[in-house]
PDB file of C-alpha atoms in Angstrom:
ATOM      1  CA  PHE F   1     -32.003  -8.747  -2.909  1.00  0.00           C
ATOM      2  CA  MET F   2     -28.386  -7.383  -3.534  1.00  0.00           C
ATOM      3  CA  PHE F   3     -29.146  -3.988  -1.461  1.00  0.00           C
ATOM      4  CA  HIS F   4     -26.641  -4.963   0.956  1.00  0.00           C
ATOM      5  CA  ILE F   5     -23.913  -5.491  -1.102  1.00  0.00           C
ATOM      6  CA  ILE F   6     -24.698  -2.343  -3.568  1.00  0.00           C
ATOM      7  CA  PHE F   7     -24.508  -0.244  -0.056  1.00  0.00           C
ATOM      8  CA  LEU F   8     -21.355  -1.737   1.088  1.00  0.00           C
ATOM      9  CA  VAL F   9     -19.862  -0.789  -2.476  1.00  0.00           C
ATOM     10  CA  VAL F  10     -21.345   2.315  -2.849  1.00  0.00           C
ATOM     11  CA  LEU F  11     -19.779   3.338   0.671  1.00  0.00           C
ATOM     12  CA  ALA F  12     -16.309   1.858   0.181  1.00  0.00           C
ATOM     13  CA  LEU F  13     -16.193   3.770  -3.349  1.00  0.00           C
ATOM     14  CA  VAL F  14     -17.372   7.027  -1.443  1.00  0.00           C
ATOM     15  CA  TRP F  15     -14.924   6.856   1.343  1.00  0.00           C
ATOM     16  CA  MET F  16     -11.910   5.516  -1.064  1.00  0.00           C
ATOM     17  CA  SER F  17     -12.498   8.314  -3.213  1.00  0.00           C
ATOM     18  CA  PHE F  18     -12.160  10.617  -0.323  1.00  0.00           C
ATOM     19  CA  ALA F  19      -8.799   8.340   0.681  1.00  0.00           C
ATOM     20  CA  VAL F  20      -7.307   8.743  -2.732  1.00  0.00           C
ATOM     21  CA  ILE F  21      -7.665  12.679  -3.090  1.00  0.00           C
ATOM     22  CA  GLN F  22      -6.355  13.462   0.484  1.00  0.00           C
ATOM     23  CA  ASP F  23      -3.349  11.078   0.009  1.00  0.00           C
ATOM     24  CA  LEU F  24      -2.540  12.371  -3.438  1.00  0.00           C
ATOM     25  CA  LYS F  25      -2.726  15.921  -2.116  1.00  0.00           C
ATOM     26  CA  LYS F  26      -1.315  15.603   1.552  1.00  0.00           C
ATOM     27  CA  ARG F  27       0.640  12.034   0.969  1.00  0.00           C
ATOM     28  CA  GLU F  28      -1.756  10.882   3.978  1.00  0.00           C
ATOM     29  CA  ILE F  29      -4.738   9.444   4.753  1.00  0.00           C
ATOM     30  CA  ALA F  30      -6.338  10.563   8.112  1.00  0.00           C
ATOM     31  CA  ASN F  31      -7.704   8.238  10.717  1.00  0.00           C
ATOM     32  CA  TRP F  32     -11.160   9.410  10.605  1.00  0.00           C
ATOM     33  CA  VAL F  33     -11.469   8.537   6.950  1.00  0.00           C
ATOM     34  CA  ASN F  34     -10.461   4.924   7.667  1.00  0.00           C
ATOM     35  CA  PHE F  35     -12.164   4.522  10.968  1.00  0.00           C
ATOM     36  CA  SER F  36     -15.446   6.007  10.007  1.00  0.00           C
ATOM     37  CA  LEU F  37     -15.536   3.376   6.991  1.00  0.00           C
ATOM     38  CA  ILE F  38     -15.300   0.835   9.255  1.00  0.00           C
ATOM     39  CA  ILE F  39     -17.599   2.229  11.818  1.00  0.00           C
ATOM     40  CA  PHE F  40     -20.194   2.759   9.127  1.00  0.00           C
ATOM     41  CA  ALA F  41     -19.452  -0.716   7.699  1.00  0.00           C
ATOM     42  CA  LEU F  42     -20.158  -2.683  10.925  1.00  0.00           C
ATOM     43  CA  GLY F  43     -22.739  -0.425  11.634  1.00  0.00           C
ATOM     44  CA  PHE F  44     -24.857  -0.970   8.682  1.00  0.00           C
ATOM     45  CA  ARG F  45     -24.261  -5.164   8.895  1.00  0.00           C
ATOM     46  CA  PHE F  46     -25.351  -4.835  12.430  1.00  0.00           C
ATOM     47  CA  PHE F  47     -28.585  -3.150  11.783  1.00  0.00           C
ATOM     48  CA  TYR F  48     -29.195  -5.132   8.268  1.00  0.00           C
ATOM     49  CA  SER F  49     -28.685  -8.195  10.314  1.00  0.00           C
ATOM     50  CA  LEU F  50     -31.042  -7.045  13.061  1.00  0.00           C
ATOM     51  CA  PHE F  51     -33.791  -6.113  10.594  1.00  0.00           C
ATOM     52  CA  ASN F  52     -33.326  -9.133   8.070  1.00  0.00           C
ATOM     53  CA  GLY F  53     -31.568 -11.754   9.805  1.00  0.00           C
ATOM     54  CA  VAL F  54     -34.770 -13.536  11.048  1.00  0.00           C
ATOM     55  CA  GLU F  55     -36.194 -13.124   7.558  1.00  0.00           C
ATOM     56  CA  ASP F  56     -33.599 -14.608   5.783  1.00  0.00           C
ATOM     57  CA  GLY F  57     -32.915 -17.299   8.356  1.00  0.00           C
ATOM     58  CA  MET F  58     -29.066 -15.770   8.610  1.00  0.00           C
ATOM     59  CA  GLY F  59     -29.348 -14.328  12.184  1.00  0.00           C
ATOM     60  CA  PHE F  60     -26.141 -11.932  12.685  1.00  0.00           C
ATOM     61  CA  ASN F  61     -24.214 -14.057  10.288  1.00  0.00           C
ATOM     62  CA  PHE F  62     -23.497 -11.148   7.543  1.00  0.00           C
ATOM     63  CA  PHE F  63     -22.632  -8.806  10.868  1.00  0.00           C
ATOM     64  CA  PHE F  64     -20.317 -11.597  11.927  1.00  0.00           C
ATOM     65  CA  GLN F  65     -18.670 -12.064   8.619  1.00  0.00           C
ATOM     66  CA  GLY F  66     -17.935  -8.432   8.840  1.00  0.00           C
ATOM     67  CA  LEU F  67     -16.238  -9.033  11.899  1.00  0.00           C
ATOM     68  CA  ILE F  68     -14.235 -11.805  10.576  1.00  0.00           C
ATOM     69  CA  GLY F  69     -13.242  -9.839   7.713  1.00  0.00           C
ATOM     70  CA  LEU F  70     -12.071  -7.007   9.787  1.00  0.00           C
ATOM     71  CA  GLY F  71      -9.790  -9.266  11.944  1.00  0.00           C
ATOM     72  CA  ILE F  72      -8.246 -11.010   8.923  1.00  0.00           C
ATOM     73  CA  PHE F  73      -7.160  -7.586   7.302  1.00  0.00           C
ATOM     74  CA  PHE F  74      -6.255  -6.043  10.531  1.00  0.00           C
ATOM     75  CA  ILE F  75      -3.593  -8.987  10.603  1.00  0.00           C
ATOM     76  CA  LEU F  76      -2.483  -8.686   7.095  1.00  0.00           C
ATOM     77  CA  GLY F  77      -2.492  -4.831   7.747  1.00  0.00           C
ATOM     78  CA  ASN F  78      -0.136  -4.979  10.576  1.00  0.00           C
ATOM     79  CA  LEU F  79       2.146  -7.468   8.747  1.00  0.00           C
ATOM     80  CA  LEU F  80       2.251  -5.644   5.914  1.00  0.00           C
ATOM     81  CA  TYR F  81       3.013  -2.245   8.313  1.00  0.00           C
ATOM     82  CA  TYR F  82       5.834  -4.286  10.552  1.00  0.00           C
ATOM     83  CA  CYS F  83       7.612  -5.290   7.606  1.00  0.00           C
ATOM     84  CA  ARG F  84       7.554  -1.611   5.766  1.00  0.00           C
ATOM     85  CA  MET F  85       5.594  -2.402   3.048  1.00  0.00           C
ATOM     86  CA  PHE F  86       2.761  -0.238   3.885  1.00  0.00           C
ATOM     87  CA  ALA F  87       2.523   3.188   5.644  1.00  0.00           C
ATOM     88  CA  GLY F  88       0.064   3.578   8.600  1.00  0.00           C
ATOM     89  CA  GLY F  89      -2.594   5.151   6.476  1.00  0.00           C
ATOM     90  CA  ASP F  90      -2.493   2.378   3.947  1.00  0.00           C
ATOM     91  CA  ALA F  91      -2.685  -0.642   6.792  1.00  0.00           C
ATOM     92  CA  LYS F  92      -5.835   1.082   8.085  1.00  0.00           C
ATOM     93  CA  LEU F  93      -7.471   1.432   4.938  1.00  0.00           C
ATOM     94  CA  LEU F  94      -6.751  -2.184   4.444  1.00  0.00           C
ATOM     95  CA  PHE F  95      -8.661  -3.033   7.793  1.00  0.00           C
ATOM     96  CA  ALA F  96     -11.506  -0.950   6.394  1.00  0.00           C
ATOM     97  CA  LEU F  97     -11.877  -3.162   3.703  1.00  0.00           C
ATOM     98  CA  GLY F  98     -11.664  -6.220   5.697  1.00  0.00           C
ATOM     99  CA  ALA F  99     -15.275  -4.947   7.153  1.00  0.00           C
ATOM    100  CA  ILE F 100     -16.561  -4.218   3.335  1.00  0.00           C
ATOM    101  CA  LEU F 101     -15.461  -7.345   1.412  1.00  0.00           C
ATOM    102  CA  PRO F 102     -17.302 -10.342   2.945  1.00  0.00           C
ATOM    103  CA  PHE F 103     -20.351 -10.051   0.689  1.00  0.00           C
ATOM    104  CA  SER F 104     -21.318 -13.616   1.237  1.00  0.00           C
ATOM    105  CA  TYR F 105     -22.744 -15.272   4.584  1.00  0.00           C
ATOM    106  CA  SER F 106     -20.554 -18.229   3.621  1.00  0.00           C
ATOM    107  CA  PHE F 107     -17.108 -18.220   5.225  1.00  0.00           C
ATOM    108  CA  LEU F 108     -15.170 -19.836   2.409  1.00  0.00           C
ATOM    109  CA  VAL F 109     -17.025 -17.738  -0.175  1.00  0.00           C
ATOM    110  CA  ASN F 110     -15.354 -14.606   1.472  1.00  0.00           C
ATOM    111  CA  LEU F 111     -12.250 -16.144   1.809  1.00  0.00           C
ATOM    112  CA  ASN F 112     -11.669 -16.712  -1.496  1.00  0.00           C
ATOM    113  CA  LEU F 113     -12.993 -13.070  -2.297  1.00  0.00           C
ATOM    114  CA  PHE F 114      -9.854 -11.813   0.039  1.00  0.00           C
ATOM    115  CA  ILE F 115      -7.816 -14.106  -1.854  1.00  0.00           C
ATOM    116  CA  LEU F 116      -8.667 -12.776  -5.540  1.00  0.00           C
ATOM    117  CA  PHE F 117      -8.525  -9.024  -3.933  1.00  0.00           C
ATOM    118  CA  PHE F 118      -5.056  -9.486  -2.753  1.00  0.00           C
ATOM    119  CA  ILE F 119      -3.975 -11.025  -6.446  1.00  0.00           C
ATOM    120  CA  LEU F 120      -5.640  -8.039  -7.937  1.00  0.00           C
ATOM    121  CA  PHE F 121      -3.837  -5.677  -5.208  1.00  0.00           C
ATOM    122  CA  LEU F 122      -0.441  -7.150  -6.153  1.00  0.00           C
ATOM    123  CA  PHE F 123      -0.500  -6.876  -9.760  1.00  0.00           C
ATOM    124  CA  SER F 124      -2.551  -3.484  -9.691  1.00  0.00           C
ATOM    125  CA  GLY F 125       0.220  -2.376  -7.408  1.00  0.00           C
ATOM    126  CA  ALA F 126       3.127  -3.540  -9.526  1.00  0.00           C
ATOM    127  CA  VAL F 127       1.768  -1.970 -12.801  1.00  0.00           C
ATOM    128  CA  TYR F 128       0.975   1.180 -10.650  1.00  0.00           C
ATOM    129  CA  GLY F 129       4.397   1.376  -9.265  1.00  0.00           C
ATOM    130  CA  LEU F 130       6.082   1.033 -12.580  1.00  0.00           C
ATOM    131  CA  PHE F 131       3.924   3.835 -14.301  1.00  0.00           C
ATOM    132  CA  PHE F 132       4.397   5.950 -11.067  1.00  0.00           C
ATOM    133  CA  SER F 133       8.385   5.176 -11.093  1.00  0.00           C
ATOM    134  CA  GLY F 134       8.500   5.964 -14.716  1.00  0.00           C
ATOM    135  CA  ALA F 135       6.726   9.347 -14.604  1.00  0.00           C
ATOM    136  CA  LEU F 136       9.059  10.571 -11.608  1.00  0.00           C
ATOM    137  CA  ILE F 137      12.100   9.345 -13.616  1.00  0.00           C
ATOM    138  CA  SER F 138      10.864  11.047 -16.814  1.00  0.00           C
ATOM    139  CA  ILE F 139      10.246  13.917 -14.826  1.00  0.00           C
ATOM    140  CA  HIS F 140      13.770  14.160 -12.950  1.00  0.00           C
ATOM    141  CA  PHE F 141      15.660  12.552 -15.687  1.00  0.00           C
ATOM    142  CA  LYS F 142      18.975  14.103 -15.167  1.00  0.00           C
ATOM    143  CA  LYS F 143      18.873  13.769 -11.601  1.00  0.00           C
ATOM    144  CA  PHE F 144      18.016  10.283 -11.772  1.00  0.00           C
ATOM    145  CA  LYS F 145      20.721   9.342 -14.154  1.00  0.00           C
ATOM    146  CA  LYS F 146      23.249  11.039 -11.922  1.00  0.00           C
ATOM    147  CA  GLU F 147      22.296   9.430  -8.568  1.00  0.00           C
ATOM    148  CA  PHE F 148      22.017   6.085 -10.751  1.00  0.00           C
ATOM    149  CA  VAL F 149      25.356   6.174 -11.863  1.00  0.00           C
ATOM    150  CA  LYS F 150      26.586   7.073  -8.178  1.00  0.00           C
ATOM    151  CA  GLN F 151      24.783   4.231  -6.778  1.00  0.00           C
ATOM    152  CA  PHE F 152      26.286   2.169  -9.444  1.00  0.00           C
ATOM    153  CA  LYS F 153      29.503   2.933  -8.263  1.00  0.00           C
ATOM    154  CA  GLN F 154      28.827   2.448  -4.598  1.00  0.00           C
ATOM    155  CA  ASN F 155      27.576  -0.926  -5.560  1.00  0.00           C
ATOM    156  CA  LYS F 156      29.732  -2.534  -8.174  1.00  0.00           C
ATOM    157  CA  THR F 157      30.105  -5.675  -6.132  1.00  0.00           C
ATOM    158  CA  ILE F 158      26.218  -6.618  -6.238  1.00  0.00           C
ATOM    159  CA  PHE F 159      26.223  -6.206  -9.837  1.00  0.00           C
ATOM    160  CA  ILE F 160      29.624  -8.339 -10.817  1.00  0.00           C
ATOM    161  CA  LEU F 161      27.975 -11.056  -8.336  1.00  0.00           C
ATOM    162  CA  SER F 162      24.739 -10.873  -9.770  1.00  0.00           C
ATOM    163  CA  LEU F 163      26.329 -10.884 -13.370  1.00  0.00           C
ATOM    164  CA  PHE F 164      28.221 -14.307 -12.694  1.00  0.00           C
ATOM    165  CA  LEU F 165      25.390 -15.840 -10.922  1.00  0.00           C
ATOM    166  CA  ALA F 166      23.306 -15.071 -13.596  1.00  0.00           C
ATOM    167  CA  LEU F 167      25.492 -16.562 -16.277  1.00  0.00           C
ATOM    168  CA  PHE F 168      25.826 -19.493 -14.335  1.00  0.00           C
ATOM    169  CA  PHE F 169      22.175 -19.902 -14.154  1.00  0.00           C
ATOM    170  CA  ILE F 170      21.888 -19.447 -17.933  1.00  0.00           C
ATOM    171  CA  ILE F 171      24.655 -21.978 -18.893  1.00  0.00           C
ATOM    172  CA  LEU F 172      22.855 -24.459 -16.523  1.00  0.00           C
ATOM    173  CA  GLY F 173      19.830 -23.863 -18.216  1.00  0.00           C
ATOM    174  CA  VAL F 174      20.337 -24.993 -21.499  1.00  0.00           C
ATOM    175  CA  SER F 175      17.903 -27.882 -21.448  1.00  0.00           C
ATOM    176  CA  ASP F 176      15.588 -25.751 -19.012  1.00  0.00           C
ATOM    177  CA  SER F 177      14.103 -22.442 -19.804  1.00  0.00           C
ATOM    178  CA  LEU F 178      12.716 -22.056 -16.690  1.00  0.00           C
ATOM    179  CA  ILE F 179      16.278 -21.497 -15.171  1.00  0.00           C
ATOM    180  CA  ILE F 180      17.344 -19.450 -17.828  1.00  0.00           C
ATOM    181  CA  TYR F 181      14.573 -17.046 -16.878  1.00  0.00           C
ATOM    182  CA  LEU F 182      15.882 -17.254 -13.420  1.00  0.00           C
ATOM    183  CA  GLY F 183      19.080 -16.195 -14.549  1.00  0.00           C
ATOM    184  CA  ILE F 184      17.588 -13.224 -16.344  1.00  0.00           C
ATOM    185  CA  LEU F 185      15.656 -12.448 -13.314  1.00  0.00           C
ATOM    186  CA  ILE F 186      18.486 -12.298 -11.114  1.00  0.00           C
ATOM    187  CA  PHE F 187      20.866 -10.239 -13.681  1.00  0.00           C
ATOM    188  CA  ILE F 188      18.207  -7.451 -13.946  1.00  0.00           C
ATOM    189  CA  LEU F 189      16.940  -7.695 -10.095  1.00  0.00           C
ATOM    190  CA  PRO F 190      19.839  -4.931  -9.268  1.00  0.00           C
ATOM    191  CA  TYR F 191      18.945  -2.904 -11.716  1.00  0.00           C
ATOM    192  CA  PHE F 192      15.422  -2.529 -10.386  1.00  0.00           C
ATOM    193  CA  TYR F 193      16.687  -2.185  -6.939  1.00  0.00           C
ATOM    194  CA  LEU F 194      19.291   0.597  -7.639  1.00  0.00           C
ATOM    195  CA  SER F 195      16.348   2.705  -9.827  1.00  0.00           C
ATOM    196  CA  ALA F 196      14.239   2.252  -6.961  1.00  0.00           C
ATOM    197  CA  LYS F 197      16.862   3.559  -4.493  1.00  0.00           C
ATOM    198  CA  SER F 198      17.817   6.598  -6.978  1.00  0.00           C
ATOM    199  CA  ILE F 199      13.946   7.467  -7.320  1.00  0.00           C
ATOM    200  CA  ASP F 200      13.580   7.288  -3.497  1.00  0.00           C
ATOM    201  CA  GLU F 201      16.789   9.885  -3.235  1.00  0.00           C
ATOM    202  CA  VAL F 202      16.080  12.146  -6.016  1.00  0.00           C
ATOM    203  CA  CYS F 203      12.279  12.450  -6.008  1.00  0.00           C
ATOM    204  CA  MET F 204      11.032  11.564  -2.686  1.00  0.00           C
ATOM    205  CA  ILE F 205      12.916  13.675  -0.344  1.00  0.00           C
ATOM    206  CA  LYS F 206      11.445  17.077   0.027  1.00  0.00           C
ATOM    207  CA  LYS F 207      13.022  20.154   2.138  1.00  0.00           C
ATOM    208  CA  ILE F 208      10.137  22.031   3.956  1.00  0.00           C
ATOM    209  CA  PHE F 209       9.606  24.120   6.797  1.00  0.00           C
ATOM    210  CA  PRO F 210       8.852  22.703  10.139  1.00  0.00           C
ATOM    211  CA  ARG F 211       5.420  24.428  10.087  1.00  0.00           C
ATOM    212  CA  ASP F 212       3.949  22.662   7.302  1.00  0.00           C
ATOM    213  CA  LEU F 213       5.043  19.371   9.011  1.00  0.00           C
ATOM    214  CA  THR F 214       2.336  16.935  10.225  1.00  0.00           C
ATOM    215  CA  GLU F 215       2.021  14.132  12.274  1.00  0.00           C
ATOM    216  CA  GLY F 216       3.130  11.034  10.748  1.00  0.00           C
ATOM    217  CA  ASP F 217       5.773  12.316   8.477  1.00  0.00           C
ATOM    218  CA  TRP F 218       9.051  10.597   8.051  1.00  0.00           C
ATOM    219  CA  LEU F 219      12.160  12.519   8.528  1.00  0.00           C
ATOM    220  CA  TYR F 220      14.814  11.681   5.934  1.00  0.00           C
ATOM    221  CA  LYS F 221      17.960  11.759   8.534  1.00  0.00           C
ATOM    222  CA  ASP F 222      18.286  12.105  12.300  1.00  0.00           C
ATOM    223  CA  VAL F 223      17.894  15.701  13.388  1.00  0.00           C
ATOM    224  CA  LYS F 224      19.656  17.311  16.410  1.00  0.00           C
ATOM    225  CA  VAL F 225      17.647  19.892  18.389  1.00  0.00           C
ATOM    226  CA  GLY F 226      19.424  21.384  21.270  1.00  0.00           C
ATOM    227  CA  ASN F 227      20.879  18.437  23.292  1.00  0.00           C
ATOM    228  CA  ARG F 228      17.946  16.098  21.850  1.00  0.00           C
ATOM    229  CA  ILE F 229      18.564  13.883  18.928  1.00  0.00           C
ATOM    230  CA  ILE F 230      15.182  13.322  16.866  1.00  0.00           C
ATOM    231  CA  LYS F 231      15.286  10.072  14.923  1.00  0.00           C
ATOM    232  CA  LYS F 232      13.856   8.987  11.922  1.00  0.00           C
ATOM    233  CA  SER F 233      11.318   6.511  12.368  1.00  0.00           C
ATOM    234  CA  TRP F 234       9.069   4.398  10.039  1.00  0.00           C
ATOM    235  CA  ASP F 235       6.188   5.143  12.668  1.00  0.00           C
ATOM    236  CA  GLY F 236       6.868   9.094  11.667  1.00  0.00           C
ATOM    237  CA  LEU F 237       6.998  12.239  13.667  1.00  0.00           C
ATOM    238  CA  THR F 238       4.920  12.618  16.978  1.00  0.00           C
ATOM    239  CA  LYS F 239       3.316  16.091  17.775  1.00  0.00           C
ATOM    240  CA  GLU F 240       5.795  16.841  20.481  1.00  0.00           C
ATOM    241  CA  GLU F 241       8.847  16.153  18.104  1.00  0.00           C
ATOM    242  CA  ILE F 242       7.185  18.740  15.462  1.00  0.00           C
ATOM    243  CA  LYS F 243       7.188  21.342  18.071  1.00  0.00           C
ATOM    244  CA  LEU F 244      10.799  20.467  18.753  1.00  0.00           C
ATOM    245  CA  LEU F 245      11.570  20.853  15.168  1.00  0.00           C
ATOM    246  CA  ASN F 246       9.872  24.287  14.842  1.00  0.00           C
ATOM    247  CA  LYS F 247      13.203  25.884  16.456  1.00  0.00           C
ATOM    248  CA  LYS F 248      14.678  24.503  12.936  1.00  0.00           C
ATOM    249  CA  LYS F 249      14.819  26.862   9.727  1.00  0.00           C
ATOM    250  CA  TYR F 250      13.594  23.680   7.437  1.00  0.00           C
ATOM    251  CA  VAL F 251      14.071  20.015   7.668  1.00  0.00           C
ATOM    252  CA  PHE F 252      14.199  16.946   5.191  1.00  0.00           C
ATOM    253  CA  VAL F 253      11.337  14.603   5.168  1.00  0.00           C
ATOM    254  CA  ARG F 254      10.863  11.593   2.807  1.00  0.00           C
ATOM    255  CA  HIS F 255       7.581  10.901   1.003  1.00  0.00           C
ATOM    256  CA  GLY F 256       6.261   7.508   0.273  1.00  0.00           C
ATOM    257  CA  VAL F 257       4.342   6.685  -3.124  1.00  0.00           C
ATOM    258  CA  PRO F 258       0.714   7.748  -2.704  1.00  0.00           C
ATOM    259  CA  PHE F 259      -0.920   3.782  -2.827  1.00  0.00           C
ATOM    260  CA  SER F 260      -4.215   4.366  -1.992  1.00  0.00           C
ATOM    261  CA  PRO F 261      -5.205   4.475  -5.945  1.00  0.00           C
ATOM    262  CA  VAL F 262      -4.212   0.886  -5.865  1.00  0.00           C
ATOM    263  CA  PHE F 263      -6.986   0.019  -3.469  1.00  0.00           C
ATOM    264  CA  LEU F 264      -9.473   1.919  -5.339  1.00  0.00           C
ATOM    265  CA  ILE F 265      -8.253   0.199  -8.660  1.00  0.00           C
ATOM    266  CA  SER F 266      -8.264  -3.161  -6.992  1.00  0.00           C
ATOM    267  CA  PHE F 267     -11.612  -2.771  -5.661  1.00  0.00           C
ATOM    268  CA  LEU F 268     -13.263  -1.669  -9.138  1.00  0.00           C
ATOM    269  CA  ILE F 269     -11.676  -4.783 -10.603  1.00  0.00           C
ATOM    270  CA  LEU F 270     -12.735  -7.131  -8.238  1.00  0.00           C
ATOM    271  CA  ILE F 271     -16.527  -5.409  -7.963  1.00  0.00           C
ATOM    272  CA  TYR F 272     -16.519  -5.654 -12.246  1.00  0.00           C
ATOM    273  CA  PHE F 273     -15.653  -9.895 -11.530  1.00  0.00           C
ATOM    274  CA  TYR F 274     -18.211  -9.888  -8.542  1.00  0.00           C
ATOM    275  CA  PHE F 275     -21.543  -8.347 -10.555  1.00  0.00           C
ATOM    276  CA  LYS F 276     -20.304 -10.645 -13.966  1.00  0.00           C
ATOM    277  CA  GLY F 277     -20.659 -13.377 -11.721  1.00  0.00           C
ATOM    278  CA  ILE F 278     -17.377 -15.081 -12.008  1.00  0.00           C
ATOM    279  CA  ASP F 279     -16.254 -17.997 -10.514  1.00  0.00           C
ATOM    280  CA  PHE F 280     -13.885 -17.172  -7.668  1.00  0.00           C
ATOM    281  CA  LEU F 281     -12.495 -20.577  -7.208  1.00  0.00           C
ATOM    282  CA  LYS F 282     -11.781 -20.493 -11.160  1.00  0.00           C
ATOM    283  CA  LEU F 283      -9.858 -17.502 -10.843  1.00  0.00           C
ATOM    284  CA  ILE F 284      -7.614 -18.273  -7.995  1.00  0.00           C
TER     285      ILE F 284
END
């Protein structure tokens, strides 16, 4: 009786594997991967409901739950995209998972499943980001060190303010360890910020030929072509802008961290919990 869930799980794993391979190789996830996953997931839900809905007494509820999940993750994905936390391909992959994840006929059970996935996603993303950043720093250590010192000199005021603020909270929290932890966090946050900025400047900026540009690539800075200025944008380059850039010898683009592996890791952990029969309400 778990056939419909197993089918959705396998479907998601196959498509996400394609997405991860493509993201690691090209630093992008093609629209056809994400949109075809949505189509197949909703198509399967529709036909499963059509042929089994009367028999199990649930009608088209299994299909409707998929639409609801898609809608919720569509809103969440757009929110993360416009807050500049997700690239376009990542947001669309999240949309697709919204059509996959509602395993139950109950909206409340599915809602808990969504929340658990998001918690796992945040945790996995933090761990993945630390390991990925550590690997980049070790590979480009000399350049990173030079850039970090440069950034530190340019942002001395932030460090001085964070130091005084941290000391204030630590002294204030003599009788409350929670306030002391807050002070320590305030002290180390600027270091994390400058490390991330240094990694971005040293490791994520690439010089490439215009012929190698793809739609959606991020320019590192504005580029003047003739009388026109092509501005860097979160939405990335358009086909028209790429044609104009072919007049240049080279351009600098900013590559983001390939984040699709986090989707796959989080999904695998979620599936493990699900098939182990762990109560989602107790985990959240």
